[in-house]
PDB file of C-alpha atoms in Angstrom:
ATOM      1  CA  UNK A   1      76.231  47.988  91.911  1.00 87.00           C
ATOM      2  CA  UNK A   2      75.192  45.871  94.805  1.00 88.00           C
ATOM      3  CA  UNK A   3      73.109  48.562  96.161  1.00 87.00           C
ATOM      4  CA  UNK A   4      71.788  49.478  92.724  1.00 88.00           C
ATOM      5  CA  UNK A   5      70.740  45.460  92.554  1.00 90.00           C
ATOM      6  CA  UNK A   6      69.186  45.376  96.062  1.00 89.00           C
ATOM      7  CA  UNK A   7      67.152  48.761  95.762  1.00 89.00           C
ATOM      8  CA  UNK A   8      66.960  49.925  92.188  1.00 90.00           C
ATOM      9  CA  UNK A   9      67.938  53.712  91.017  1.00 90.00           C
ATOM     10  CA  UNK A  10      67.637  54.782  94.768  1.00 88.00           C
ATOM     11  CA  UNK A  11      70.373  52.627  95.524  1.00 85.00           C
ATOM     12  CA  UNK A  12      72.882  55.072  93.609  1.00 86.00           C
ATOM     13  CA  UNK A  13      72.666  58.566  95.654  1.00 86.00           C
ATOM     14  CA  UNK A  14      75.306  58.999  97.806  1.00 80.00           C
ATOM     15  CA  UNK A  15      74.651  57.973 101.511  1.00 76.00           C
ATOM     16  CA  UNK A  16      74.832  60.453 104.441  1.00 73.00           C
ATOM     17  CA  UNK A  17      78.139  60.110 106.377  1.00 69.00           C
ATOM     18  CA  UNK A  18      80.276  62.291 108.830  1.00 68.00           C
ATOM     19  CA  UNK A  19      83.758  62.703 107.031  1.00 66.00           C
ATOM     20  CA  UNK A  20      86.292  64.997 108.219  1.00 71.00           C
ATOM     21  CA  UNK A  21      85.273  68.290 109.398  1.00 73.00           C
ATOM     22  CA  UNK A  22      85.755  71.246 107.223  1.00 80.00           C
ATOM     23  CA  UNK A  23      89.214  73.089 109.094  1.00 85.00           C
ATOM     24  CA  UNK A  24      87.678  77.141 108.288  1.00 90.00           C
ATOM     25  CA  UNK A  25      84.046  77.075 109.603  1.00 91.00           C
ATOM     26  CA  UNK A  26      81.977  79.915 110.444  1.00 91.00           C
ATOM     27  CA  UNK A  27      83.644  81.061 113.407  1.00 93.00           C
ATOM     28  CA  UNK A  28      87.094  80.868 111.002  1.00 94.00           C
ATOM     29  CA  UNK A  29      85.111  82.654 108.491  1.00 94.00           C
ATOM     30  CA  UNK A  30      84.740  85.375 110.904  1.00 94.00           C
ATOM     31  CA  UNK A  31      88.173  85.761 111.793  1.00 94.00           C
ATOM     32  CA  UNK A  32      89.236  86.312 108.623  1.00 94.00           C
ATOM     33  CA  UNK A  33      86.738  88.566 107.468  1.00 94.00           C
ATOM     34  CA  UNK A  34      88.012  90.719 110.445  1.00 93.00           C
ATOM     35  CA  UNK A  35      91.287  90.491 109.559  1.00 92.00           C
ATOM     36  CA  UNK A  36      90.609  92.004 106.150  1.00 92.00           C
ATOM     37  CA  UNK A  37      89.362  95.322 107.512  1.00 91.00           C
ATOM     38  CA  UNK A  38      93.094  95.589 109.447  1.00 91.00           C
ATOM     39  CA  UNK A  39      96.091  96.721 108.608  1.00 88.00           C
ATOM     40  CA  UNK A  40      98.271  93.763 108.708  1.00 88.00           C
ATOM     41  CA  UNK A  41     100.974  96.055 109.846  1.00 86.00           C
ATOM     42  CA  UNK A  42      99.150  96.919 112.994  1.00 84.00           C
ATOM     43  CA  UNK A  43      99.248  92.690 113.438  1.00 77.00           C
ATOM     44  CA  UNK A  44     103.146  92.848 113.013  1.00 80.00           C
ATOM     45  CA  UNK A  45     103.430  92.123 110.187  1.00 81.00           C
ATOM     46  CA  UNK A  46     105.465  93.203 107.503  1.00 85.00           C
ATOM     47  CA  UNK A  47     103.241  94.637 104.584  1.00 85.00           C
ATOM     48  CA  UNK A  48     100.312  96.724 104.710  1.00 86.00           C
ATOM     49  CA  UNK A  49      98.045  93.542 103.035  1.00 89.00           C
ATOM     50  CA  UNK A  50      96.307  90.482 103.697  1.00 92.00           C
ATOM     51  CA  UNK A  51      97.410  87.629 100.906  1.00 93.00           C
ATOM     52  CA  UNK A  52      96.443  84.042 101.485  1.00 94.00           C
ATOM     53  CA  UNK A  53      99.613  83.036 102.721  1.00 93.00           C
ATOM     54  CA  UNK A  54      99.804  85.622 105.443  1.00 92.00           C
ATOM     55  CA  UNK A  55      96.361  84.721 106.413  1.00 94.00           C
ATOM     56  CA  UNK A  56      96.859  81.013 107.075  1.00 94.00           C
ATOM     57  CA  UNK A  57      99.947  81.783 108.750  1.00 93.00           C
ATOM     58  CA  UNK A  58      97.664  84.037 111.084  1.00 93.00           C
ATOM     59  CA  UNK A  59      95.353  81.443 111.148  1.00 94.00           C
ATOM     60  CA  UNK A  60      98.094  78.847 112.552  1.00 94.00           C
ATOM     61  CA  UNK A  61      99.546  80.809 115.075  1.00 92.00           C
ATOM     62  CA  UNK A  62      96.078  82.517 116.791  1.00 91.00           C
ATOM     63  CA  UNK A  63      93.946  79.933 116.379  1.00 93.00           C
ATOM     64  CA  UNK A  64      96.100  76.765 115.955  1.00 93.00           C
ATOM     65  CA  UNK A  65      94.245  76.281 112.173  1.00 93.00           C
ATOM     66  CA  UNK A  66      96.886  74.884 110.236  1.00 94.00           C
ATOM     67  CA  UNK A  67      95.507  75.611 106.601  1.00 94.00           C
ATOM     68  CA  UNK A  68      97.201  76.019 103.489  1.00 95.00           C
ATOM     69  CA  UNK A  69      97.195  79.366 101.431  1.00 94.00           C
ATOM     70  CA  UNK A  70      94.669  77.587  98.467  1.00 95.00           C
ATOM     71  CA  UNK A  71      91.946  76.668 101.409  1.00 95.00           C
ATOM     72  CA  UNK A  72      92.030  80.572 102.422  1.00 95.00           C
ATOM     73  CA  UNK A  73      91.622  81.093  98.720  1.00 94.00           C
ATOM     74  CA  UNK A  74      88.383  78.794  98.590  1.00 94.00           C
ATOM     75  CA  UNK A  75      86.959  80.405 101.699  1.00 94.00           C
ATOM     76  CA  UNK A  76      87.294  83.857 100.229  1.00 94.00           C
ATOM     77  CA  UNK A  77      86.131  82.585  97.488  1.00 93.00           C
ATOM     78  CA  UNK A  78      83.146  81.502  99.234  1.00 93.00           C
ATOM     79  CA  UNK A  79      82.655  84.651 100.858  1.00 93.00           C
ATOM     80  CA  UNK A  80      82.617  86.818  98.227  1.00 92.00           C
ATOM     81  CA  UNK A  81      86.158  88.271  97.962  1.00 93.00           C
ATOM     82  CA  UNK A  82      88.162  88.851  95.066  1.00 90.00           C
ATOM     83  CA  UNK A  83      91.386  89.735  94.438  1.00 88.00           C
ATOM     84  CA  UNK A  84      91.430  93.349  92.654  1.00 85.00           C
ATOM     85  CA  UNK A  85      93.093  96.359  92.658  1.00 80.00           C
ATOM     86  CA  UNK A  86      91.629  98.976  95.446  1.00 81.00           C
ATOM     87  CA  UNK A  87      90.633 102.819  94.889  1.00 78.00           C
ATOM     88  CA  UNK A  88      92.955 105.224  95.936  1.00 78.00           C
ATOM     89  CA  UNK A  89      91.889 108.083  98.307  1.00 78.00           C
ATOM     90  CA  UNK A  90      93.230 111.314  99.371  1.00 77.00           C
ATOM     91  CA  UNK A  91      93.684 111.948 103.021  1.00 81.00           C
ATOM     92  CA  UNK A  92      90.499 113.800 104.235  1.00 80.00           C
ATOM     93  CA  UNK A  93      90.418 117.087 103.933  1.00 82.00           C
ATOM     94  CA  UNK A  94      88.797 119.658 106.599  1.00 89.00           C
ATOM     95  CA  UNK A  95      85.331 119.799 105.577  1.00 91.00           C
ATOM     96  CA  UNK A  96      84.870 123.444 106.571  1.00 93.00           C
ATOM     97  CA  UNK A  97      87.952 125.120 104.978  1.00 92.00           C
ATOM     98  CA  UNK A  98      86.656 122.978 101.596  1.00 92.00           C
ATOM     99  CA  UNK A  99      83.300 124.655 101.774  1.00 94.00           C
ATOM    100  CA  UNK A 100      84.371 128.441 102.285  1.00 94.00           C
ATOM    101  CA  UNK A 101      87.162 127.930  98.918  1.00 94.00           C
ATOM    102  CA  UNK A 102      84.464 126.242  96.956  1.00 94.00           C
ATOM    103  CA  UNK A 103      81.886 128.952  98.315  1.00 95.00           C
ATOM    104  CA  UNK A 104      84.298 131.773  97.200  1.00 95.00           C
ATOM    105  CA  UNK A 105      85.435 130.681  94.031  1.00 96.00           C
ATOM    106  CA  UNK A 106      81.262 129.884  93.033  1.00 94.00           C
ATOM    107  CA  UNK A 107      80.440 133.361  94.071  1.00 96.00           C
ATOM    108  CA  UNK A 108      83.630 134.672  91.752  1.00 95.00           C
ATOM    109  CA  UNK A 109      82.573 132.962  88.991  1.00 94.00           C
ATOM    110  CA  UNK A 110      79.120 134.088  89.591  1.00 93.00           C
ATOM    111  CA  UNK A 111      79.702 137.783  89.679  1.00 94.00           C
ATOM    112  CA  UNK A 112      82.117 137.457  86.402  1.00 93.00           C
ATOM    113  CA  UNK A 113      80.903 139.772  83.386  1.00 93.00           C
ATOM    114  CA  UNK A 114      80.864 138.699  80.306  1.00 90.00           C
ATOM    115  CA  UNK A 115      83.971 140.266  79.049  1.00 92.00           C
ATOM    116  CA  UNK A 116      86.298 137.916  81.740  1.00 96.00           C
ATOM    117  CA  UNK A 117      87.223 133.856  81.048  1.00 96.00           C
ATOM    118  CA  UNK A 118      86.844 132.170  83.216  1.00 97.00           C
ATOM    119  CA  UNK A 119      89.321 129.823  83.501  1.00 97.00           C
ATOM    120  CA  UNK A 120      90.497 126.462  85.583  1.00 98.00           C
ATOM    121  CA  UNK A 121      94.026 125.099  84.953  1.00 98.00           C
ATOM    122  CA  UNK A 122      95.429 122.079  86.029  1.00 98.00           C
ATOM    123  CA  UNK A 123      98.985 119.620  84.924  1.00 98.00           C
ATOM    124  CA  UNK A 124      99.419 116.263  84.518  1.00 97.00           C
ATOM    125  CA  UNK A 125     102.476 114.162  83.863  1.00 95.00           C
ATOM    126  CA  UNK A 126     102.507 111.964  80.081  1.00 93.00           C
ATOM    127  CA  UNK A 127     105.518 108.897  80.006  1.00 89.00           C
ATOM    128  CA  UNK A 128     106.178 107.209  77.532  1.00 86.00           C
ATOM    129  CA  UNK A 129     105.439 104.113  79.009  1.00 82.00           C
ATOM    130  CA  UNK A 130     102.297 104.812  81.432  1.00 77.00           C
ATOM    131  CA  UNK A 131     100.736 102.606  83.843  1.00 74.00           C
ATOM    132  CA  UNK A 132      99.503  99.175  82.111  1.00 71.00           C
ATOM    133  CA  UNK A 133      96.115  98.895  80.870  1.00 71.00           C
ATOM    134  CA  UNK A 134      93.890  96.268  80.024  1.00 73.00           C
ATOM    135  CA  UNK A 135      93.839  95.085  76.449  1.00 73.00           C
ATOM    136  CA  UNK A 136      92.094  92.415  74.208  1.00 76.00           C
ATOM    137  CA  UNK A 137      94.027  89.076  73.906  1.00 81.00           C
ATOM    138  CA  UNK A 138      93.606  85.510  72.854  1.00 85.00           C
ATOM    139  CA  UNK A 139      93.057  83.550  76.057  1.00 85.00           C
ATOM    140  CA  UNK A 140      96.282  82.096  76.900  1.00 86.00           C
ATOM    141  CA  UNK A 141      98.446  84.184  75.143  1.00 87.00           C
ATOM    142  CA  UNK A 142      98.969  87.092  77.405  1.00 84.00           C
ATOM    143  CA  UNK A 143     100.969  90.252  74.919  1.00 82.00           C
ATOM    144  CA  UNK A 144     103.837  91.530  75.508  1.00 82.00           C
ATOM    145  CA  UNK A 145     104.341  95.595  75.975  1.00 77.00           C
ATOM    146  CA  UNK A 146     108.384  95.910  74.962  1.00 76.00           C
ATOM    147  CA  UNK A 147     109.518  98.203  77.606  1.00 74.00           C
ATOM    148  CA  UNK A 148     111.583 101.314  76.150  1.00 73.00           C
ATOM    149  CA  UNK A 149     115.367 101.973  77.576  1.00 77.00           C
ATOM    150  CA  UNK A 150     114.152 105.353  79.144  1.00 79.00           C
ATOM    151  CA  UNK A 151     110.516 105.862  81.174  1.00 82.00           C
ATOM    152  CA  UNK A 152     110.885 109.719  79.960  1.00 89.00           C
ATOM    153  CA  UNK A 153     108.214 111.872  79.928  1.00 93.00           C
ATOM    154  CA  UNK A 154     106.323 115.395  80.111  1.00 95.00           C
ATOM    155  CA  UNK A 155     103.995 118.004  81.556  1.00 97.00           C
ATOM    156  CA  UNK A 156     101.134 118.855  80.422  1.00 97.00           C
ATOM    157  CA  UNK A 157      99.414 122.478  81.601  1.00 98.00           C
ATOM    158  CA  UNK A 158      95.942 122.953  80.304  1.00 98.00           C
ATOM    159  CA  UNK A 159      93.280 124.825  80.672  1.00 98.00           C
ATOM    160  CA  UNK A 160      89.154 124.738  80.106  1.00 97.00           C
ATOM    161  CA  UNK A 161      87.347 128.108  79.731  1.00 96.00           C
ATOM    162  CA  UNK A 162      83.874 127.401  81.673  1.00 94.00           C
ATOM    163  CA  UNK A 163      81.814 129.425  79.531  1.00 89.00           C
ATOM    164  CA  UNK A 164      82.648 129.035  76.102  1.00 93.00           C
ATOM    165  CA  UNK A 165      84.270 125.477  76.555  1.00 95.00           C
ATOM    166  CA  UNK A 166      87.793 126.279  74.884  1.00 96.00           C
ATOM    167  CA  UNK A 167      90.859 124.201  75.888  1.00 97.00           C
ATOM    168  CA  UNK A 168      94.991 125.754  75.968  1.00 97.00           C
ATOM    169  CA  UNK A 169      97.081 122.955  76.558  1.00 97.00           C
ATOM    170  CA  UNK A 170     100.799 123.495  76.335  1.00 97.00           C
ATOM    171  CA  UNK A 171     103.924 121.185  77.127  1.00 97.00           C
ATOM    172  CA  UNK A 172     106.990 121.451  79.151  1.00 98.00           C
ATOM    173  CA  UNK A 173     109.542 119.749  80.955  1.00 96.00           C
ATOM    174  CA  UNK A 174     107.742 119.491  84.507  1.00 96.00           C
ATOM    175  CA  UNK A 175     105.856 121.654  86.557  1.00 97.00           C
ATOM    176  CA  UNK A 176     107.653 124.723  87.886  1.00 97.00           C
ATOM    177  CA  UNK A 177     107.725 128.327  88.190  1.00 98.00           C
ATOM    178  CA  UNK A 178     108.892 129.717  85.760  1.00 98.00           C
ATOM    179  CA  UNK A 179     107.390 127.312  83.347  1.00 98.00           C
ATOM    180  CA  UNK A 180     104.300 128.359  84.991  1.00 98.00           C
ATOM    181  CA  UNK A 181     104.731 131.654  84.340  1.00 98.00           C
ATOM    182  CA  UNK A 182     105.612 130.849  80.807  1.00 98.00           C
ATOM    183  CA  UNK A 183     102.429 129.756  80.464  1.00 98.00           C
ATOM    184  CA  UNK A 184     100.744 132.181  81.711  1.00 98.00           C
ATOM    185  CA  UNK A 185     102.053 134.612  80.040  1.00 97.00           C
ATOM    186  CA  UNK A 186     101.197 132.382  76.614  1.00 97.00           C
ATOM    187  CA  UNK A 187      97.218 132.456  78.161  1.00 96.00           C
ATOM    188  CA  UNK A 188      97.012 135.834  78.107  1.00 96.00           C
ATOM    189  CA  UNK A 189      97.876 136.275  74.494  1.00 95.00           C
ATOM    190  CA  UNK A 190      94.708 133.520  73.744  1.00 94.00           C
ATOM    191  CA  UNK A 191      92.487 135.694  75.720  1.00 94.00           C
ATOM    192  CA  UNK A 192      91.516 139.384  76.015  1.00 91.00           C
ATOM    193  CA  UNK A 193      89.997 141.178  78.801  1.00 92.00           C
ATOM    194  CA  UNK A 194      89.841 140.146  82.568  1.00 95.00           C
ATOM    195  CA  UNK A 195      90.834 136.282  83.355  1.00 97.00           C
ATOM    196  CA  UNK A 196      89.667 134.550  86.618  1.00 97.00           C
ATOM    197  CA  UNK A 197      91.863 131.656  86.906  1.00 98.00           C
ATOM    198  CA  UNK A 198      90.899 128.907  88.965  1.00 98.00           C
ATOM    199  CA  UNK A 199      94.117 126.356  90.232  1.00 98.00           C
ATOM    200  CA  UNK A 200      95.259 124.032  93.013  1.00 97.00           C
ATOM    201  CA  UNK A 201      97.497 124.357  95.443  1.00 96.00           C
ATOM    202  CA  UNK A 202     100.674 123.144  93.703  1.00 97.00           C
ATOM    203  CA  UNK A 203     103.787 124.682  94.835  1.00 97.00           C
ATOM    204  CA  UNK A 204     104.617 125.694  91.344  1.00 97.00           C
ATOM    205  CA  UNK A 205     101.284 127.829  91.752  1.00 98.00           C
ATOM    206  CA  UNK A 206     101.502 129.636  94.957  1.00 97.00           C
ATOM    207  CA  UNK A 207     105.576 130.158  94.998  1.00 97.00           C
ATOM    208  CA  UNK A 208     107.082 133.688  95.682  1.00 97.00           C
ATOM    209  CA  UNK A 209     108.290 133.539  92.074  1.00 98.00           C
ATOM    210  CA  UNK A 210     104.603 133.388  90.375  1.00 98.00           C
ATOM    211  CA  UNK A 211     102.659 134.958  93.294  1.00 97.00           C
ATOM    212  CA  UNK A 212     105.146 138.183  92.353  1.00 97.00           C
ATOM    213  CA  UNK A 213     104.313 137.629  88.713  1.00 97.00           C
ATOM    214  CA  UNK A 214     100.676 137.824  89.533  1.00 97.00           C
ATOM    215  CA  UNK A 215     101.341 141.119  91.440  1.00 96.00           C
ATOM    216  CA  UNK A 216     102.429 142.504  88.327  1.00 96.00           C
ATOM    217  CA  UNK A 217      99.479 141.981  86.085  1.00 95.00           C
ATOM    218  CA  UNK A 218      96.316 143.233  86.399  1.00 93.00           C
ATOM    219  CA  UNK A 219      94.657 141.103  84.384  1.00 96.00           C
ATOM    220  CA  UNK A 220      94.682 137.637  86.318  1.00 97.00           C
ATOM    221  CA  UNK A 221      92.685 137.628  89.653  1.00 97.00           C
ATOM    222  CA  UNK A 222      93.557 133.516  91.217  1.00 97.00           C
ATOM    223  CA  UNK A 223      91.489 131.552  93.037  1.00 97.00           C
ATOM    224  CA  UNK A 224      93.011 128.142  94.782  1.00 97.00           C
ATOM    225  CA  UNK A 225      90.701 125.295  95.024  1.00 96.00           C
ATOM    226  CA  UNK A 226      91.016 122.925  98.344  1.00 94.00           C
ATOM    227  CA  UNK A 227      93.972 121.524  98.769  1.00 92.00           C
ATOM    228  CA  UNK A 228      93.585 116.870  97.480  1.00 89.00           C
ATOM    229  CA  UNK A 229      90.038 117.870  95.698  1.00 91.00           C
ATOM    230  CA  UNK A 230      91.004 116.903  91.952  1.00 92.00           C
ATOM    231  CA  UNK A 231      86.789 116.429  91.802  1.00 92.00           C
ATOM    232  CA  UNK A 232      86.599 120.002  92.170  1.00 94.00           C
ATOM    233  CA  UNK A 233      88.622 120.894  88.918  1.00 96.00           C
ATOM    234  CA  UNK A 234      86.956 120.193  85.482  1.00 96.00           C
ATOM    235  CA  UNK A 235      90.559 119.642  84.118  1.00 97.00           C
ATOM    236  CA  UNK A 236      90.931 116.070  85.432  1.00 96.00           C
ATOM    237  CA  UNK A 237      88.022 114.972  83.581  1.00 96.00           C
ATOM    238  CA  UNK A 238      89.466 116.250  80.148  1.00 97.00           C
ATOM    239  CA  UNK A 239      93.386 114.803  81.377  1.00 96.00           C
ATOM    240  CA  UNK A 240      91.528 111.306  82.369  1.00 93.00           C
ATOM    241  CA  UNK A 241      90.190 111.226  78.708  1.00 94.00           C
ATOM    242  CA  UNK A 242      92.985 111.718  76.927  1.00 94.00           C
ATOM    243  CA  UNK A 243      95.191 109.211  78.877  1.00 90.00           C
ATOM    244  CA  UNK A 244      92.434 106.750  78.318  1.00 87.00           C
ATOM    245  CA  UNK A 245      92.090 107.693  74.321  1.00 87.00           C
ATOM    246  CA  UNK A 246      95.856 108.733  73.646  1.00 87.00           C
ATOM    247  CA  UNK A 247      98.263 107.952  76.245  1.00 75.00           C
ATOM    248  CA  UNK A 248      97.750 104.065  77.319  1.00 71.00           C
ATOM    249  CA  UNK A 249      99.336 103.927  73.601  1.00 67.00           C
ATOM    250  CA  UNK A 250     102.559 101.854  74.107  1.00 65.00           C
ATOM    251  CA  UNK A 251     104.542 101.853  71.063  1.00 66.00           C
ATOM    252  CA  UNK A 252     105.142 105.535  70.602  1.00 76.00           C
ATOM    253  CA  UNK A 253     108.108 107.603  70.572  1.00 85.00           C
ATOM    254  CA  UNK A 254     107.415 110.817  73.399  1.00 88.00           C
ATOM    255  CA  UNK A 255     107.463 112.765  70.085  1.00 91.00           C
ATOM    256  CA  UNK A 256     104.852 110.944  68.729  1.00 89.00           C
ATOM    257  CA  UNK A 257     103.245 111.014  71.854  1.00 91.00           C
ATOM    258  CA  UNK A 258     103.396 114.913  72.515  1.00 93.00           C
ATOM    259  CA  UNK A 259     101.873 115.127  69.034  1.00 93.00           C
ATOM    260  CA  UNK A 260      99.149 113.067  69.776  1.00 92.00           C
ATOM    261  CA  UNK A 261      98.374 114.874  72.626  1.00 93.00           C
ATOM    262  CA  UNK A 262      97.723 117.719  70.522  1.00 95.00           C
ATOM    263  CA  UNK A 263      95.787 116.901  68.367  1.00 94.00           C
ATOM    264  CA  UNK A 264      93.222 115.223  70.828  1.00 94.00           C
ATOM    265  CA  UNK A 265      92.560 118.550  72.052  1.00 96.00           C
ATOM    266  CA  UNK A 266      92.899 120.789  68.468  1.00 95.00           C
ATOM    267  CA  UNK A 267      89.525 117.935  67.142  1.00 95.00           C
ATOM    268  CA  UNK A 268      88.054 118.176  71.028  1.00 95.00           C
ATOM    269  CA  UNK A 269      84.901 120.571  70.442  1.00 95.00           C
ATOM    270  CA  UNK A 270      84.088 123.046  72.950  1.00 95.00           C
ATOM    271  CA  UNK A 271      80.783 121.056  73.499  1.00 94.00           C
ATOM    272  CA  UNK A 272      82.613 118.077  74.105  1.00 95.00           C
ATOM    273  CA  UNK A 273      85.086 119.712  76.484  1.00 96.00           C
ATOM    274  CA  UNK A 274      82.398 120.695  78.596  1.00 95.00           C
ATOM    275  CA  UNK A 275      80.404 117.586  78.577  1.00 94.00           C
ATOM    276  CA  UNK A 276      83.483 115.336  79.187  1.00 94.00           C
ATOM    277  CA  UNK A 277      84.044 117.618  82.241  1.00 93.00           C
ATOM    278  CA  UNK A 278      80.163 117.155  82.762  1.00 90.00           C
ATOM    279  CA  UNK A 279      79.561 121.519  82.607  1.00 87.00           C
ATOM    280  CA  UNK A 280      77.673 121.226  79.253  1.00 69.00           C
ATOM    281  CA  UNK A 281      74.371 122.385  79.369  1.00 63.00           C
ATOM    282  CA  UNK A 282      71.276 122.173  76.238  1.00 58.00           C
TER     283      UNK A 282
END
């Protein structure tokens, strides 16, 4: 008020003064922007990542920055980091062996008549209470997803036909042999003529069992895609649909479940099988 008295409006804007330095400047900054592209377990420590606490305790005992876990917050907030859930990769694959499988099965599929289906086939695992998804809620008033006595679940085999866009999807316990060759045996009664069956490299596909199963009919001719390339098979498309539009359902019974399953594929078109899996053409 005094200065507002002596010099009028300019009297009121804060005046320039030193104040304590800020403890993380830029060369702190730096520091822990490295650190987030290590793995804290190559730094000894016990977890394979960075949180705020284990950063200022890195900060204290390299650099003698004694900081607490909230001020590493603020600087990460400052520089653009957030606190999310990362994207999972498979280990690499060799890039040579990947091309020759993908060049072979293309050239299969290329040379097919019109009389064979071409198929791909893939599994994938339902439970009755699947991974938590996000939801709609009041802010504040986070739901509650009641938790069922038994996490039990089932496998799904399925299959897309490339050409006409048809889906067989059938369910059993988990994937193995002989339910493999169960369901094999239940594709060729849904198709006629030649099938060229396009798979991965589960061992459930490639075990003595099925592999002398396959010897036996002369109607199946396999292909096996690259071993970790779930973008190569048109399946995982159609499977990451359905657990987005059936399965992140929590309050069902694995009856109810299987059932729902079903008939998400029995109202699935064959156009929209193919342009879920991105194959449909105009």
């Amino acid at each position: 008020m005094d200065r507002f008295d002596e010099e009028g409006p300019s009297g009121l804007y804060d005046r320039d003064r030193e104040g304590r330095p800020p403890k993380i400047d830029e060369e702190v900054e730096q520091e822990i922007e490295r650190l987030l592209e290590e793995n804290p377990a190559e730094k000894g420590e016990n977890a394979t990542r960075w949180t705020t606490g284990r950063i200022a305790e890195h900060l204290d005992r390299e650099l003698d920055v004694d900081v607490h876990p909230e001020t590493v917050r603020d600087a990460l907030d400052r520089l653009e980091y957030s606190w999310t859930r990362p994207r999972r990769e498979l280990p690499p694959t060799d890039p040579e062996a990947y091309r020759k499988r993908l060049s072979a099965i293309v050239e299969a599929v290329a040379e097919a008549d019109k009389e064979t289906s071409v198929l791909v086939e893939d599994e994938t695992i339902l439970k009755r209470f699947p991974p938590l998804r996000r939801m709609w809620q009041p802010v504040g008033d986070q739901r509650a997803a009641r938790v069922p006595e038994e996490n039990n679940d089932f496998t799904l085999y399925g299959t897309l036909d490339l050409t006409s866009g048809h889906t067989y999807v059938e369910a059993f316990e988990k994937g193995r042999s002989d339910y493999t060759i169960e369901y094999l045996e239940s594709l060729l009664e849904e198709t006629a003529g030649k099938v060229l069956l396009i798979w991965d490299q589960a061992t459930w596909h490639t075990s003595g069992q099925v592999s002398e199963w396959l010897d036996g009919t002369d109607r199946i001719e396999t292909y096996l895609l690259p071993v970790r390339s779930p973008e190569a098979n048109p399946m995982e498309d159609l499977w990451r649909e359905l657990k987005e539009q059936v399965a992140a359902c929590l309050e069902r019974s694995l009856d109810a479940l299987l059932e729902s399953c079903r008939e998400y594929f029995e109202a699935l078109s064959p156009e929209q099988s193919l342009r879920t899996a991105g194959l449909y053409l105009n």
